Amino acid sequence: MAFAANPLSVSVPDEAFESWLRDSGYLELIDQHSSSTAATTVNFTSTSDTAAEAATNDLDHASPTGGFFFDSLFPAISVLLSVLSTNPFSKLSAADFSAPTPSWTGAFIGDCGSYSFPSGSHQARIRVTENVKRYARNYATLFIVFFACSLYQMPLALVGLISCLAVWDMFKFSNKRWEWDRYPVLRQVLVRAAQCATAVVLIILNVQKALLCAIAVSYAVTILHATFRKLTPTSRQPPKKR
């Protein structure tokens, strides 16, 4: 069955087209569209630079490693730098954490064909924002696991965290036992004292160090996975009836 040409295909910008694909659940088409756009740009650039490459042909033969570096490593480095300058949580919302957790083996990890190096900065940024939004619960679980591993490697930090939780449990129990709500000034003073004691314990026992290590490792894993993980289709939204 032949489809009629879309009369608006020339006037629709790429941002609006990608937004429609994202809302409809066709994330894999966004990935393919970004890849094809980058490939077209590369082909156009290589065609326009043919004369310059012919003029520097002798220099390339004299130092073949220089051409390999600029043709292969420099674009990859520019893609990674563009990912680092992107806010991966720009499209994240509270609803993403209340959604069902994607399968670890089938969706989150996938197979070898589920990963590829981004063809350009645009595709890398789209992958990061969309994958972080889709696998938010998986990344949150990994952060909890990394934080638990950090506490296991630092027993004093674990003791400090448990001590802080015990202090606040005692405060909650005492508040109900002696009804400190009837004395707001006294309750406020005790709350400030408990906060100061918690901060001192956390600093002395290096709980913040374990937390920073877990944040750094989980952030690196999140960025790498979201960058190389291809976009996969999500649940399709039913078309609107007219």
PDB file of C-alpha atoms in Angstrom:
ATOM      1  CA  MET A   1       0.000   0.000   0.000  1.00  0.00           C
ATOM      2  CA  ALA A   2       1.482   3.332  -1.093  1.00  0.00           C
ATOM      3  CA  PHE A   3       1.288   6.293   1.261  1.00  0.00           C
ATOM      4  CA  ALA A   4       0.773   9.816   0.022  1.00  0.00           C
ATOM      5  CA  ALA A   5       3.653  12.228   0.505  1.00  0.00           C
ATOM      6  CA  ASN A   6       3.457  14.347   3.604  1.00  0.00           C
ATOM      7  CA  PRO A   7       2.982  17.968   2.484  1.00  0.00           C
ATOM      8  CA  LEU A   8       4.354  19.174   5.839  1.00  0.00           C
ATOM      9  CA  SER A   9       7.518  17.061   5.737  1.00  0.00           C
ATOM     10  CA  VAL A  10       9.607  19.986   4.517  1.00  0.00           C
ATOM     11  CA  SER A  11       8.278  22.517   7.017  1.00  0.00           C
ATOM     12  CA  VAL A  12       8.343  20.353  10.168  1.00  0.00           C
ATOM     13  CA  PRO A  13      11.575  21.021  12.142  1.00  0.00           C
ATOM     14  CA  ASP A  14      13.656  18.199  13.559  1.00  0.00           C
ATOM     15  CA  GLU A  15      12.836  19.200  17.156  1.00  0.00           C
ATOM     16  CA  ALA A  16       9.100  18.872  16.577  1.00  0.00           C
ATOM     17  CA  PHE A  17       9.548  15.581  14.726  1.00  0.00           C
ATOM     18  CA  GLU A  18      11.689  14.114  17.519  1.00  0.00           C
ATOM     19  CA  SER A  19       9.210  15.342  20.123  1.00  0.00           C
ATOM     20  CA  TRP A  20       6.380  13.550  18.324  1.00  0.00           C
ATOM     21  CA  LEU A  21       8.439  10.350  18.074  1.00  0.00           C
ATOM     22  CA  ARG A  22       9.292  10.579  21.782  1.00  0.00           C
ATOM     23  CA  ASP A  23       5.684  11.100  22.848  1.00  0.00           C
ATOM     24  CA  SER A  24       4.542   8.239  20.614  1.00  0.00           C
ATOM     25  CA  GLY A  25       7.113   5.809  22.012  1.00  0.00           C
ATOM     26  CA  TYR A  26       9.281   5.467  18.879  1.00  0.00           C
ATOM     27  CA  LEU A  27      12.588   6.020  20.641  1.00  0.00           C
ATOM     28  CA  GLU A  28      14.490   3.690  18.338  1.00  0.00           C
ATOM     29  CA  LEU A  29      13.513   5.872  15.390  1.00  0.00           C
ATOM     30  CA  ILE A  30      14.972   8.892  17.181  1.00  0.00           C
ATOM     31  CA  ASP A  31      18.234   6.987  17.544  1.00  0.00           C
ATOM     32  CA  GLN A  32      18.246   5.975  13.880  1.00  0.00           C
ATOM     33  CA  HIS A  33      17.283   9.483  12.756  1.00  0.00           C
ATOM     34  CA  SER A  34      20.148  11.011  14.731  1.00  0.00           C
ATOM     35  CA  SER A  35      22.575   8.433  13.350  1.00  0.00           C
ATOM     36  CA  SER A  36      21.521   9.037   9.746  1.00  0.00           C
ATOM     37  CA  THR A  37      21.713  12.806  10.221  1.00  0.00           C
ATOM     38  CA  ALA A  38      25.242  12.522  11.582  1.00  0.00           C
ATOM     39  CA  ALA A  39      26.234  10.218   8.730  1.00  0.00           C
ATOM     40  CA  THR A  40      24.905  12.698   6.181  1.00  0.00           C
ATOM     41  CA  THR A  41      26.863  15.502   7.834  1.00  0.00           C
ATOM     42  CA  VAL A  42      30.029  13.428   7.805  1.00  0.00           C
ATOM     43  CA  ASN A  43      29.617  12.551   4.141  1.00  0.00           C
ATOM     44  CA  PHE A  44      29.047  16.196   3.209  1.00  0.00           C
ATOM     45  CA  THR A  45      32.080  17.287   5.195  1.00  0.00           C
ATOM     46  CA  SER A  46      34.290  14.592   3.705  1.00  0.00           C
ATOM     47  CA  THR A  47      33.199  15.563   0.179  1.00  0.00           C
ATOM     48  CA  SER A  48      33.937  19.252   0.729  1.00  0.00           C
ATOM     49  CA  ASP A  49      37.338  18.458   2.210  1.00  0.00           C
ATOM     50  CA  THR A  50      38.519  16.239  -0.664  1.00  0.00           C
ATOM     51  CA  ALA A  51      40.656  18.969  -2.184  1.00  0.00           C
ATOM     52  CA  ALA A  52      42.298  19.757   1.144  1.00  0.00           C
ATOM     53  CA  GLU A  53      43.082  16.094   1.753  1.00  0.00           C
ATOM     54  CA  ALA A  54      44.673  15.790  -1.691  1.00  0.00           C
ATOM     55  CA  ALA A  55      46.853  18.821  -0.988  1.00  0.00           C
ATOM     56  CA  THR A  56      48.106  17.313   2.294  1.00  0.00           C
ATOM     57  CA  ASN A  57      48.531  13.778   0.950  1.00  0.00           C
ATOM     58  CA  ASP A  58      52.316  13.913   1.175  1.00  0.00           C
ATOM     59  CA  LEU A  59      52.145  15.030   4.793  1.00  0.00           C
ATOM     60  CA  ASP A  60      49.815  12.156   5.659  1.00  0.00           C
ATOM     61  CA  HIS A  61      52.255   9.643   4.142  1.00  0.00           C
ATOM     62  CA  ALA A  62      55.038  11.180   6.188  1.00  0.00           C
ATOM     63  CA  SER A  63      53.083  10.898   9.455  1.00  0.00           C
ATOM     64  CA  PRO A  64      50.212   8.361   9.102  1.00  0.00           C
ATOM     65  CA  THR A  65      49.422   8.349  12.808  1.00  0.00           C
ATOM     66  CA  GLY A  66      48.405  12.014  12.753  1.00  0.00           C
ATOM     67  CA  GLY A  67      45.587  11.410  10.290  1.00  0.00           C
ATOM     68  CA  PHE A  68      44.329   8.444  12.317  1.00  0.00           C
ATOM     69  CA  PHE A  69      44.297  10.530  15.467  1.00  0.00           C
ATOM     70  CA  PHE A  70      42.280  13.395  14.020  1.00  0.00           C
ATOM     71  CA  ASP A  71      39.943  11.133  12.019  1.00  0.00           C
ATOM     72  CA  SER A  72      39.131   8.651  14.796  1.00  0.00           C
ATOM     73  CA  LEU A  73      40.052   9.872  18.251  1.00  0.00           C
ATOM     74  CA  PHE A  74      39.182  13.550  17.992  1.00  0.00           C
ATOM     75  CA  PRO A  75      35.484  12.988  17.046  1.00  0.00           C
ATOM     76  CA  ALA A  76      35.143  10.415  19.839  1.00  0.00           C
ATOM     77  CA  ILE A  77      36.631  12.820  22.371  1.00  0.00           C
ATOM     78  CA  SER A  78      34.309  15.616  21.215  1.00  0.00           C
ATOM     79  CA  VAL A  79      31.298  13.302  21.653  1.00  0.00           C
ATOM     80  CA  LEU A  80      32.343  12.370  25.188  1.00  0.00           C
ATOM     81  CA  LEU A  81      32.936  16.010  26.085  1.00  0.00           C
ATOM     82  CA  SER A  82      29.478  16.923  24.815  1.00  0.00           C
ATOM     83  CA  VAL A  83      28.015  14.208  27.047  1.00  0.00           C
ATOM     84  CA  LEU A  84      29.825  15.601  30.087  1.00  0.00           C
ATOM     85  CA  SER A  85      28.390  19.046  29.367  1.00  0.00           C
ATOM     86  CA  THR A  86      24.842  17.653  29.174  1.00  0.00           C
ATOM     87  CA  ASN A  87      22.508  17.584  32.156  1.00  0.00           C
ATOM     88  CA  PRO A  88      21.317  13.943  32.225  1.00  0.00           C
ATOM     89  CA  PHE A  89      18.505  14.753  34.661  1.00  0.00           C
ATOM     90  CA  SER A  90      16.916  17.571  32.638  1.00  0.00           C
ATOM     91  CA  LYS A  91      13.876  15.477  31.657  1.00  0.00           C
ATOM     92  CA  LEU A  92      13.665  13.415  34.836  1.00  0.00           C
ATOM     93  CA  SER A  93      10.484  13.698  36.902  1.00  0.00           C
ATOM     94  CA  ALA A  94       9.003  12.062  39.985  1.00  0.00           C
ATOM     95  CA  ALA A  95       6.704   9.972  37.788  1.00  0.00           C
ATOM     96  CA  ASP A  96       9.751   8.161  36.360  1.00  0.00           C
ATOM     97  CA  PHE A  97      10.545   6.725  39.798  1.00  0.00           C
ATOM     98  CA  SER A  98       6.981   5.544  40.328  1.00  0.00           C
ATOM     99  CA  ALA A  99       6.885   3.666  37.020  1.00  0.00           C
ATOM    100  CA  PRO A 100       7.630  -0.089  36.933  1.00  0.00           C
ATOM    101  CA  THR A 101      11.299  -1.037  36.987  1.00  0.00           C
ATOM    102  CA  PRO A 102      12.527  -2.202  33.553  1.00  0.00           C
ATOM    103  CA  SER A 103      13.863  -5.721  33.344  1.00  0.00           C
ATOM    104  CA  TRP A 104      17.530  -5.919  34.294  1.00  0.00           C
ATOM    105  CA  THR A 105      18.496  -8.560  31.752  1.00  0.00           C
ATOM    106  CA  GLY A 106      16.110  -7.898  28.885  1.00  0.00           C
ATOM    107  CA  ALA A 107      15.784  -4.096  28.971  1.00  0.00           C
ATOM    108  CA  PHE A 108      18.561  -2.560  31.079  1.00  0.00           C
ATOM    109  CA  ILE A 109      21.504  -4.772  30.107  1.00  0.00           C
ATOM    110  CA  GLY A 110      20.305  -6.234  26.815  1.00  0.00           C
ATOM    111  CA  ASP A 111      22.660  -8.028  24.444  1.00  0.00           C
ATOM    112  CA  CYS A 112      25.796  -7.033  22.539  1.00  0.00           C
ATOM    113  CA  GLY A 113      23.724  -5.513  19.748  1.00  0.00           C
ATOM    114  CA  SER A 114      22.111  -3.118  22.205  1.00  0.00           C
ATOM    115  CA  TYR A 115      25.259  -0.994  22.471  1.00  0.00           C
ATOM    116  CA  SER A 116      27.074   1.209  20.000  1.00  0.00           C
ATOM    117  CA  PHE A 117      29.227   4.314  20.041  1.00  0.00           C
ATOM    118  CA  PRO A 118      27.161   7.451  19.326  1.00  0.00           C
ATOM    119  CA  SER A 119      27.579   8.754  15.802  1.00  0.00           C
ATOM    120  CA  GLY A 120      27.543  12.353  16.985  1.00  0.00           C
ATOM    121  CA  SER A 121      27.033  14.736  19.877  1.00  0.00           C
ATOM    122  CA  HIS A 122      23.319  15.116  19.160  1.00  0.00           C
ATOM    123  CA  GLN A 123      22.693  11.390  19.304  1.00  0.00           C
ATOM    124  CA  ALA A 124      24.757  11.071  22.492  1.00  0.00           C
ATOM    125  CA  ARG A 125      22.750  13.789  24.253  1.00  0.00           C
ATOM    126  CA  ILE A 126      19.445  12.225  23.199  1.00  0.00           C
ATOM    127  CA  ARG A 127      20.543   8.815  24.453  1.00  0.00           C
ATOM    128  CA  VAL A 128      21.660  10.170  27.809  1.00  0.00           C
ATOM    129  CA  THR A 129      18.469  12.109  28.558  1.00  0.00           C
ATOM    130  CA  GLU A 130      16.088   9.412  27.311  1.00  0.00           C
ATOM    131  CA  ASN A 131      17.892   6.450  28.907  1.00  0.00           C
ATOM    132  CA  VAL A 132      18.197   8.215  32.266  1.00  0.00           C
ATOM    133  CA  LYS A 133      14.481   8.946  32.133  1.00  0.00           C
ATOM    134  CA  ARG A 134      13.592   5.351  31.230  1.00  0.00           C
ATOM    135  CA  TYR A 135      16.029   3.506  33.538  1.00  0.00           C
ATOM    136  CA  ALA A 136      15.760   5.902  36.500  1.00  0.00           C
ATOM    137  CA  ARG A 137      14.764   3.153  38.934  1.00  0.00           C
ATOM    138  CA  ASN A 138      17.621   0.923  37.753  1.00  0.00           C
ATOM    139  CA  TYR A 139      20.164   3.683  38.258  1.00  0.00           C
ATOM    140  CA  ALA A 140      18.715   4.469  41.692  1.00  0.00           C
ATOM    141  CA  THR A 141      19.075   0.817  42.663  1.00  0.00           C
ATOM    142  CA  LEU A 142      22.696   0.825  41.495  1.00  0.00           C
ATOM    143  CA  PHE A 143      23.362   3.897  43.624  1.00  0.00           C
ATOM    144  CA  ILE A 144      21.986   2.115  46.700  1.00  0.00           C
ATOM    145  CA  VAL A 145      24.166  -0.905  45.935  1.00  0.00           C
ATOM    146  CA  PHE A 146      27.287   1.250  45.497  1.00  0.00           C
ATOM    147  CA  PHE A 147      26.531   3.131  48.709  1.00  0.00           C
ATOM    148  CA  ALA A 148      26.121  -0.149  50.590  1.00  0.00           C
ATOM    149  CA  CYS A 149      29.447  -1.369  49.182  1.00  0.00           C
ATOM    150  CA  SER A 150      31.122   1.880  50.266  1.00  0.00           C
ATOM    151  CA  LEU A 151      29.765   1.472  53.795  1.00  0.00           C
ATOM    152  CA  TYR A 152      30.979  -2.138  53.817  1.00  0.00           C
ATOM    153  CA  GLN A 153      34.483  -0.968  52.906  1.00  0.00           C
ATOM    154  CA  MET A 154      34.323   1.763  55.581  1.00  0.00           C
ATOM    155  CA  PRO A 155      32.982   0.201  58.815  1.00  0.00           C
ATOM    156  CA  LEU A 156      33.262   3.449  60.784  1.00  0.00           C
ATOM    157  CA  ALA A 157      31.017   5.190  58.278  1.00  0.00           C
ATOM    158  CA  LEU A 158      28.491   2.387  58.672  1.00  0.00           C
ATOM    159  CA  VAL A 159      28.608   2.753  62.444  1.00  0.00           C
ATOM    160  CA  GLY A 160      28.140   6.504  62.117  1.00  0.00           C
ATOM    161  CA  LEU A 161      25.126   6.137  59.841  1.00  0.00           C
ATOM    162  CA  ILE A 162      23.498   3.629  62.171  1.00  0.00           C
ATOM    163  CA  SER A 163      24.216   5.895  65.148  1.00  0.00           C
ATOM    164  CA  CYS A 164      22.535   8.857  63.447  1.00  0.00           C
ATOM    165  CA  LEU A 165      19.469   6.765  62.648  1.00  0.00           C
ATOM    166  CA  ALA A 166      19.367   5.595  66.266  1.00  0.00           C
ATOM    167  CA  VAL A 167      19.564   9.185  67.546  1.00  0.00           C
ATOM    168  CA  TRP A 168      16.584  10.272  65.457  1.00  0.00           C
ATOM    169  CA  ASP A 169      14.603   7.191  66.433  1.00  0.00           C
ATOM    170  CA  MET A 170      15.209   8.032  70.066  1.00  0.00           C
ATOM    171  CA  PHE A 171      14.133  11.611  69.435  1.00  0.00           C
ATOM    172  CA  LYS A 172      10.932  10.427  67.763  1.00  0.00           C
ATOM    173  CA  PHE A 173      10.200   8.033  70.640  1.00  0.00           C
ATOM    174  CA  SER A 174      10.897  10.726  73.249  1.00  0.00           C
ATOM    175  CA  ASN A 175       8.706  13.198  71.403  1.00  0.00           C
ATOM    176  CA  LYS A 176       5.760  10.824  71.600  1.00  0.00           C
ATOM    177  CA  ARG A 177       6.574   9.719  75.153  1.00  0.00           C
ATOM    178  CA  TRP A 178       6.806  13.158  76.793  1.00  0.00           C
ATOM    179  CA  GLU A 179       4.716  15.113  74.272  1.00  0.00           C
ATOM    180  CA  TRP A 180       7.265  17.766  73.407  1.00  0.00           C
ATOM    181  CA  ASP A 181       4.815  19.279  70.949  1.00  0.00           C
ATOM    182  CA  ARG A 182       3.271  21.127  73.897  1.00  0.00           C
ATOM    183  CA  TYR A 183       6.613  22.936  74.371  1.00  0.00           C
ATOM    184  CA  PRO A 184       7.550  24.261  70.919  1.00  0.00           C
ATOM    185  CA  VAL A 185      10.596  26.195  72.120  1.00  0.00           C
ATOM    186  CA  LEU A 186      12.069  23.179  73.919  1.00  0.00           C
ATOM    187  CA  ARG A 187      11.294  20.958  70.942  1.00  0.00           C
ATOM    188  CA  GLN A 188      13.024  23.374  68.565  1.00  0.00           C
ATOM    189  CA  VAL A 189      16.126  23.456  70.759  1.00  0.00           C
ATOM    190  CA  LEU A 190      16.263  19.657  70.914  1.00  0.00           C
ATOM    191  CA  VAL A 191      15.841  19.393  67.138  1.00  0.00           C
ATOM    192  CA  ARG A 192      18.767  21.769  66.561  1.00  0.00           C
ATOM    193  CA  ALA A 193      20.887  19.855  69.064  1.00  0.00           C
ATOM    194  CA  ALA A 194      20.113  16.567  67.335  1.00  0.00           C
ATOM    195  CA  GLN A 195      20.978  18.067  63.959  1.00  0.00           C
ATOM    196  CA  CYS A 196      24.327  19.337  65.248  1.00  0.00           C
ATOM    197  CA  ALA A 197      25.113  15.953  66.809  1.00  0.00           C
ATOM    198  CA  THR A 198      24.213  14.209  63.547  1.00  0.00           C
ATOM    199  CA  ALA A 199      26.465  16.506  61.513  1.00  0.00           C
ATOM    200  CA  VAL A 200      29.394  15.972  63.911  1.00  0.00           C
ATOM    201  CA  VAL A 201      29.026  12.178  63.818  1.00  0.00           C
ATOM    202  CA  LEU A 202      28.745  12.109  60.026  1.00  0.00           C
ATOM    203  CA  ILE A 203      31.859  14.264  59.576  1.00  0.00           C
ATOM    204  CA  ILE A 204      34.029  12.501  62.155  1.00  0.00           C
ATOM    205  CA  LEU A 205      33.198   9.000  60.904  1.00  0.00           C
ATOM    206  CA  ASN A 206      33.565   9.930  57.189  1.00  0.00           C
ATOM    207  CA  VAL A 207      30.030   9.098  56.157  1.00  0.00           C
ATOM    208  CA  GLN A 208      30.189  11.917  53.599  1.00  0.00           C
ATOM    209  CA  LYS A 209      33.227  10.254  52.020  1.00  0.00           C
ATOM    210  CA  ALA A 210      31.317   7.020  51.460  1.00  0.00           C
ATOM    211  CA  LEU A 211      28.397   9.014  50.055  1.00  0.00           C
ATOM    212  CA  LEU A 212      30.620  10.949  47.644  1.00  0.00           C
ATOM    213  CA  CYS A 213      32.300   7.741  46.450  1.00  0.00           C
ATOM    214  CA  ALA A 214      28.911   6.145  45.777  1.00  0.00           C
ATOM    215  CA  ILE A 215      27.704   9.257  43.913  1.00  0.00           C
ATOM    216  CA  ALA A 216      30.847   9.426  41.762  1.00  0.00           C
ATOM    217  CA  VAL A 217      30.801   5.735  40.794  1.00  0.00           C
ATOM    218  CA  SER A 218      27.058   5.629  40.143  1.00  0.00           C
ATOM    219  CA  TYR A 219      27.203   8.833  38.071  1.00  0.00           C
ATOM    220  CA  ALA A 220      30.041   7.442  35.932  1.00  0.00           C
ATOM    221  CA  VAL A 221      28.189   4.159  35.390  1.00  0.00           C
ATOM    222  CA  THR A 222      24.982   6.026  34.553  1.00  0.00           C
ATOM    223  CA  ILE A 223      26.657   8.280  31.981  1.00  0.00           C
ATOM    224  CA  LEU A 224      28.546   5.434  30.288  1.00  0.00           C
ATOM    225  CA  HIS A 225      25.544   3.123  30.136  1.00  0.00           C
ATOM    226  CA  ALA A 226      23.159   5.840  28.951  1.00  0.00           C
ATOM    227  CA  THR A 227      25.608   6.989  26.268  1.00  0.00           C
ATOM    228  CA  PHE A 228      26.338   3.602  24.701  1.00  0.00           C
ATOM    229  CA  ARG A 229      22.899   2.015  25.247  1.00  0.00           C
ATOM    230  CA  LYS A 230      20.786   2.232  22.118  1.00  0.00           C
ATOM    231  CA  LEU A 231      17.273   3.586  22.427  1.00  0.00           C
ATOM    232  CA  THR A 232      14.697   0.815  22.362  1.00  0.00           C
ATOM    233  CA  PRO A 233      10.973   1.101  21.644  1.00  0.00           C
ATOM    234  CA  THR A 234       8.617   1.768  24.524  1.00  0.00           C
ATOM    235  CA  SER A 235       4.912   1.161  24.842  1.00  0.00           C
ATOM    236  CA  ARG A 236       3.119   2.767  21.937  1.00  0.00           C
ATOM    237  CA  GLN A 237       0.459   5.295  22.707  1.00  0.00           C
ATOM    238  CA  PRO A 238      -2.804   4.659  20.859  1.00  0.00           C
ATOM    239  CA  PRO A 239      -3.489   7.117  18.077  1.00  0.00           C
ATOM    240  CA  LYS A 240      -5.992   9.814  18.824  1.00  0.00           C
ATOM    241  CA  LYS A 241      -9.381   9.359  17.205  1.00  0.00           C
ATOM    242  CA  ARG A 242     -10.766  12.217  15.225  1.00  0.00           C
TER     243      ARG A 242
END
